[in-house]
Amino acid sequence: MTRARTILYDCDTGIDDAMTLLYLASLVRAGDVELAGVGTVHGNIDPLTGALNTLRVLELAGIKAGEQGVPVAVGAARPMAQDVHYALNWHGTDGLGDTHLPEPAGRPVAEPAAAQIVRLARAMPGELTLLATGPLTNLGAALLLDPELPSFVREVVVMGGAFDHPGNATTHAEANIWHDPEAADLVFAADWPVVLVPLDATHPTAVHDDWLDRLAAHDTAASRFAVRILEFYVDAYTPTLRRRGAVIHDALAAMLAVDPDIGEYTQRPVRVELRGELTRGTTVWDARSLPAEDTRRPVRVAVGSDVPAFRERLLTAVLSL
């Protein structure tokens, strides 16, 4: 770890978000990360179900959450300018692989997720890392609520987009960006430091038999939960990967937020295609050797990572709980 981070996590708690919550919980318990709050958004599942899933995972990991602990706020239920869609075939009808777990002990807070972003950023200026692993509707709404927000945020780390990798929601668009292209473009246009972790970086980190078997061999509540939810995810992913495995996209973004040195990066302004009939939601950069001048602040785009380190750290984190 380079240094501790104060993280506000914005997510759409499906399976890879849940694995990321376990990873973050291990860092919280070790004193390496302060989790200032969590906000949920439409995407893998509706935001209320996502909030309840978040509470379930944090409680399982021994983190007090809800009104008496880490605040979990319900966010935007739909995108800014299109119909809402869920990824039930990838995450199950409950977002956690159709495990249908009991109700959590805690409840979501009353404050909306976008308002929580603004309040916490202003309460700790320059300290907050916004980690976003779902559609960016809450962040876009927060920018509209408070145009000065970027000056209060230390960094924004986003799992989303695809450049030299095919999309996963459409041929060109990655799901988090495709679910709300307008919000994503607002985030990339704002004057704050953004790290973008696209499919180009996440797909090579796929976990396979050995990793999954090591997880299954460990008998704790957290590891048993991870095995259960990953069974659904692996079944969904295996046809794409053409071998048993899964891509735990969101955990790479979280890991790069706390230890950027395990990533490889390039810097380019990023735009989102908003009108293309076949390409809406596609992330676009000028990758030419002499890119055109651009008024947008460059985004730091992850193009690779130390894959063995990622896999080992994620497994170690889950097994530590």
Coordinates of C-alpha atoms in Angstrom, one line a residue:
M1 CA 0.0 0.0 0.0
T2 CA 1.2 3.5 -0.8
R3 CA -1.0 5.1 1.9
A4 CA -4.4 4.8 3.4
R5 CA -7.4 6.1 1.4
T6 CA -10.7 7.5 2.4
I7 CA -13.1 6.0 0.0
L8 CA -16.7 6.7 -0.9
Y9 CA -17.9 3.7 -2.9
D10 CA -20.6 4.1 -5.5
C11 CA -21.8 0.7 -6.9
D12 CA -24.7 -1.4 -8.2
T13 CA -24.1 -4.3 -5.9
G14 CA -24.1 -7.4 -8.0
I15 CA -21.5 -10.2 -7.7
D16 CA -18.3 -8.4 -8.6
D17 CA -19.3 -5.4 -6.5
A18 CA -19.9 -7.8 -3.6
M19 CA -16.4 -9.3 -4.0
T20 CA -15.1 -5.7 -4.1
L21 CA -16.9 -5.0 -0.8
L22 CA -15.2 -8.0 0.7
Y23 CA -11.8 -6.7 -0.5
L24 CA -12.5 -3.2 0.9
A25 CA -13.8 -4.7 4.2
S26 CA -10.5 -6.5 4.6
L27 CA -8.6 -3.2 4.2
V28 CA -11.0 -1.4 6.6
R29 CA -10.4 -4.1 9.2
A30 CA -6.6 -3.8 8.7
G31 CA -6.8 0.0 9.1
D32 CA -5.6 0.6 5.5
V33 CA -8.8 2.2 4.3
E34 CA -11.6 4.3 5.7
L35 CA -14.9 3.6 4.1
A36 CA -16.7 6.9 4.4
G37 CA -19.9 5.6 2.8
V38 CA -21.5 3.6 0.0
G39 CA -24.1 4.7 -2.5
T40 CA -26.0 2.4 -4.8
V41 CA -27.3 3.0 -8.3
H42 CA -29.4 1.2 -11.0
G43 CA -27.3 -1.2 -13.1
N44 CA -26.8 -4.9 -12.2
I45 CA -30.0 -4.6 -10.0
D46 CA -32.2 -1.8 -8.7
P47 CA -30.6 0.5 -6.2
L48 CA -32.7 -0.5 -3.2
T49 CA -31.9 -4.2 -3.7
G50 CA -28.3 -3.1 -4.2
A51 CA -28.2 -1.2 -0.9
L52 CA -29.6 -4.2 0.9
N53 CA -27.0 -6.4 -0.7
T54 CA -24.3 -3.9 0.3
L55 CA -25.5 -4.1 3.9
R56 CA -25.5 -7.9 3.8
V57 CA -22.0 -8.1 2.5
L58 CA -20.5 -5.5 5.0
E59 CA -22.3 -7.2 7.9
L60 CA -21.0 -10.6 6.8
A61 CA -17.5 -9.1 6.7
G62 CA -17.8 -7.7 10.3
I63 CA -18.3 -4.1 9.3
K64 CA -21.1 -2.2 11.0
A65 CA -23.2 -0.5 8.3
G66 CA -26.4 1.5 7.9
E67 CA -27.5 4.2 10.3
Q68 CA -25.2 3.0 13.1
G69 CA -22.1 2.4 10.9
V70 CA -20.9 3.0 7.4
P71 CA -23.8 4.9 5.7
V72 CA -25.4 3.1 2.8
A73 CA -27.4 5.4 0.6
V74 CA -29.9 4.5 -2.1
G75 CA -29.2 6.4 -5.4
A76 CA -30.6 6.9 -8.8
A77 CA -33.2 4.4 -9.9
R78 CA -32.9 5.1 -13.6
P79 CA -30.4 6.8 -16.1
M80 CA -30.6 10.4 -17.1
A81 CA -31.9 10.0 -20.6
Q82 CA -32.9 6.4 -21.4
D83 CA -34.8 3.4 -20.0
V84 CA -33.4 1.4 -17.2
H85 CA -31.9 -2.0 -17.8
Y86 CA -30.7 -4.6 -15.3
A87 CA -28.1 -7.4 -15.7
L88 CA -30.1 -10.2 -14.1
N89 CA -28.6 -12.9 -16.4
W90 CA -25.2 -12.1 -15.1
H91 CA -26.0 -11.4 -11.4
G92 CA -29.3 -13.2 -10.7
T93 CA -32.7 -11.8 -9.9
D94 CA -31.4 -10.7 -6.4
G95 CA -28.1 -9.4 -7.7
L96 CA -26.2 -12.0 -5.7
G97 CA -26.5 -15.1 -7.9
D98 CA -30.1 -16.0 -6.8
T99 CA -28.8 -16.8 -3.2
H100 CA -31.8 -15.0 -1.7
L101 CA -30.1 -14.2 1.5
P102 CA -31.9 -13.1 4.7
E103 CA -32.6 -9.4 5.3
P104 CA -29.7 -7.4 6.7
A105 CA -29.8 -6.1 10.2
G106 CA -29.1 -2.5 9.1
R107 CA -31.1 -0.3 6.9
P108 CA -30.1 2.3 4.2
V109 CA -29.9 5.9 5.3
A110 CA -32.5 8.4 4.2
E111 CA -30.1 10.7 2.4
P112 CA -29.9 10.1 -1.4
A113 CA -26.6 8.8 -2.8
A114 CA -25.9 12.0 -4.8
A115 CA -26.5 14.2 -1.8
Q116 CA -24.2 12.0 0.3
I117 CA -21.4 12.5 -2.3
V118 CA -21.7 16.2 -2.0
R119 CA -21.9 16.3 1.8
L120 CA -19.0 14.0 2.4
A121 CA -16.8 15.7 -0.2
R122 CA -17.4 19.1 1.3
A123 CA -16.9 17.6 4.8
M124 CA -13.4 16.3 4.0
P125 CA -12.0 18.5 1.2
G126 CA -9.2 16.9 -0.7
E127 CA -9.4 13.6 1.1
L128 CA -12.1 11.7 -0.6
T129 CA -11.5 9.1 -3.3
L130 CA -14.8 8.4 -5.2
L131 CA -14.7 4.8 -6.4
A132 CA -17.5 4.1 -8.9
T133 CA -18.1 0.6 -10.2
G134 CA -21.6 1.0 -11.6
P135 CA -23.4 3.4 -13.9
L136 CA -22.3 7.0 -13.2
T137 CA -25.7 8.5 -12.6
N138 CA -25.1 9.4 -8.9
L139 CA -21.8 11.1 -9.8
G140 CA -23.4 13.0 -12.7
A141 CA -26.3 14.1 -10.4
A142 CA -23.8 15.2 -7.7
L143 CA -22.0 17.3 -10.3
L144 CA -25.3 19.0 -11.2
L145 CA -26.2 19.5 -7.5
D146 CA -22.8 21.1 -6.8
P147 CA -20.8 22.5 -9.7
E148 CA -17.9 23.1 -7.3
L149 CA -17.8 19.4 -6.3
P150 CA -14.6 18.6 -8.4
S151 CA -12.5 21.0 -6.3
F152 CA -13.3 19.0 -3.1
V153 CA -12.6 15.5 -4.4
R154 CA -9.2 14.0 -4.2
E155 CA -9.7 11.5 -7.1
V156 CA -12.4 9.6 -9.0
V157 CA -11.7 6.0 -9.9
V158 CA -14.2 4.4 -12.4
M159 CA -14.6 0.9 -13.6
G160 CA -15.9 1.3 -17.0
G161 CA -15.4 1.7 -20.7
A162 CA -13.6 -0.2 -23.5
F163 CA -11.1 1.0 -26.0
D164 CA -9.1 -1.7 -27.8
H165 CA -11.3 -4.4 -26.2
P166 CA -14.9 -5.3 -27.4
G167 CA -17.8 -4.0 -25.4
N168 CA -19.8 -6.3 -23.2
A169 CA -23.2 -4.5 -23.3
T170 CA -23.0 -4.0 -27.0
T171 CA -20.3 -4.6 -29.6
H172 CA -18.5 -1.4 -28.6
A173 CA -20.0 -0.2 -25.2
E174 CA -19.1 -1.5 -21.8
A175 CA -22.1 -2.0 -19.4
N176 CA -21.5 0.7 -16.8
I177 CA -21.0 3.4 -19.4
W178 CA -23.8 2.1 -21.6
H179 CA -26.3 2.1 -18.7
D180 CA -26.0 5.9 -18.5
P181 CA -23.8 7.5 -21.3
E182 CA -24.9 11.1 -20.4
A183 CA -23.8 10.8 -16.8
A184 CA -20.5 9.2 -17.8
D185 CA -19.7 12.0 -20.2
L186 CA -20.4 14.5 -17.4
V187 CA -17.9 12.7 -15.2
F188 CA -15.2 12.6 -17.8
A189 CA -15.8 16.3 -18.7
A190 CA -15.5 17.5 -15.1
D191 CA -12.3 19.1 -13.8
W192 CA -11.2 16.5 -11.3
P193 CA -8.6 13.7 -11.5
V194 CA -10.2 10.6 -13.1
V195 CA -8.7 7.1 -13.3
L196 CA -10.6 4.9 -15.7
V197 CA -10.3 1.1 -15.5
P198 CA -11.8 -0.3 -18.7
L199 CA -12.3 -3.8 -20.0
D200 CA -8.9 -3.7 -21.6
A201 CA -7.4 -3.8 -18.1
T202 CA -10.0 -6.0 -16.3
H203 CA -10.5 -8.9 -18.7
P204 CA -6.9 -10.1 -18.4
T205 CA -7.4 -10.5 -14.6
A206 CA -10.0 -13.3 -15.0
V207 CA -9.7 -15.9 -12.2
H208 CA -9.9 -19.6 -13.1
D209 CA -9.8 -23.1 -11.7
D210 CA -6.8 -22.8 -9.3
W211 CA -8.0 -19.5 -7.8
L212 CA -11.6 -20.7 -7.4
D213 CA -10.5 -24.0 -5.9
R214 CA -8.3 -22.3 -3.4
L215 CA -11.2 -20.1 -2.4
A216 CA -13.5 -23.1 -2.0
A217 CA -11.0 -24.9 0.2
H218 CA -11.2 -22.2 2.8
D219 CA -14.1 -22.6 5.3
T220 CA -15.3 -19.2 6.7
A221 CA -18.5 -17.4 6.3
A222 CA -17.0 -14.9 3.9
S223 CA -15.4 -17.6 1.7
R224 CA -18.5 -19.7 1.6
F225 CA -20.5 -16.6 0.6
A226 CA -18.0 -15.8 -2.1
V227 CA -18.1 -19.4 -3.4
R228 CA -21.9 -19.3 -3.6
I229 CA -22.2 -16.1 -5.5
L230 CA -19.3 -16.9 -7.8
E231 CA -21.0 -20.2 -8.9
F232 CA -23.6 -18.1 -10.7
Y233 CA -21.1 -15.7 -12.1
V234 CA -18.8 -18.5 -13.3
D235 CA -21.7 -20.2 -15.1
A236 CA -22.5 -16.9 -16.8
Y237 CA -18.9 -16.1 -17.7
T238 CA -17.6 -19.5 -18.9
P239 CA -19.1 -19.3 -22.4
T240 CA -17.3 -15.9 -22.9
L241 CA -14.0 -17.0 -21.4
R242 CA -14.3 -20.5 -23.0
R243 CA -13.0 -22.0 -19.8
R244 CA -14.2 -22.1 -16.2
G245 CA -13.7 -18.7 -14.7
A246 CA -15.0 -15.1 -14.2
V247 CA -13.8 -11.5 -14.4
I248 CA -14.1 -9.7 -11.1
H249 CA -13.9 -6.3 -12.8
D250 CA -14.7 -4.0 -9.9
A251 CA -12.1 -5.3 -7.6
L252 CA -9.3 -4.2 -10.0
A253 CA -10.6 -0.6 -9.8
A254 CA -10.7 -0.8 -6.0
M255 CA -7.1 -2.2 -5.9
L256 CA -5.8 0.6 -8.2
A257 CA -7.6 3.2 -6.0
V258 CA -5.5 2.1 -3.0
D259 CA -2.3 0.9 -4.8
P260 CA -2.0 2.6 -8.2
D261 CA 1.5 1.2 -8.6
I262 CA 0.2 -2.2 -9.7
G263 CA -1.4 -0.6 -12.8
E264 CA -0.1 0.6 -16.2
Y265 CA -1.6 3.7 -17.6
T266 CA -1.9 6.1 -20.5
Q267 CA -3.4 9.6 -20.4
R268 CA -6.0 10.8 -22.9
P269 CA -9.1 13.0 -22.8
V270 CA -12.1 10.6 -22.9
R271 CA -15.6 11.2 -24.5
V272 CA -18.7 9.1 -24.6
E273 CA -20.6 8.6 -27.8
L274 CA -24.2 9.7 -27.1
R275 CA -25.9 9.5 -30.5
G276 CA -24.5 6.6 -32.5
E277 CA -27.2 4.1 -33.6
L278 CA -24.7 1.2 -33.1
T279 CA -22.1 2.9 -30.8
R280 CA -24.1 4.8 -28.1
G281 CA -22.2 4.4 -24.8
T282 CA -18.8 3.8 -26.4
T283 CA -15.8 5.4 -24.7
V284 CA -13.7 7.3 -27.3
W285 CA -10.2 8.6 -27.1
D286 CA -7.8 10.0 -29.6
A287 CA -5.1 7.3 -29.8
R288 CA -3.2 8.8 -32.7
S289 CA 0.5 9.5 -32.3
L290 CA -0.4 13.2 -32.8
P291 CA -3.8 13.5 -31.1
A292 CA -5.8 16.6 -31.7
E293 CA -5.8 19.4 -29.1
D294 CA -8.5 19.0 -26.5
T295 CA -9.9 21.2 -23.9
R296 CA -10.9 18.3 -21.6
R297 CA -8.7 17.3 -18.7
P298 CA -6.9 14.0 -19.6
V299 CA -8.2 10.9 -18.0
R300 CA -5.6 8.4 -16.6
V301 CA -6.7 5.2 -18.3
A302 CA -5.5 1.8 -17.0
V303 CA -4.2 -0.3 -19.8
G304 CA -2.9 -3.2 -17.8
S305 CA -1.9 -4.4 -14.3
D306 CA 0.2 -6.8 -12.4
V307 CA -2.3 -9.7 -12.8
P308 CA -0.7 -12.2 -10.4
A309 CA -0.5 -9.6 -7.7
F310 CA -4.2 -8.7 -8.3
R311 CA -5.4 -12.3 -8.0
E312 CA -3.3 -13.1 -4.9
R313 CA -4.3 -9.9 -3.1
L314 CA -8.0 -10.4 -3.8
L315 CA -7.9 -14.0 -2.6
T316 CA -5.9 -13.1 0.5
A317 CA -8.3 -10.4 1.3
V318 CA -11.4 -12.6 1.1
L319 CA -9.6 -15.4 3.1
S320 CA -8.7 -12.9 5.8
L321 CA -12.3 -12.2 6.8

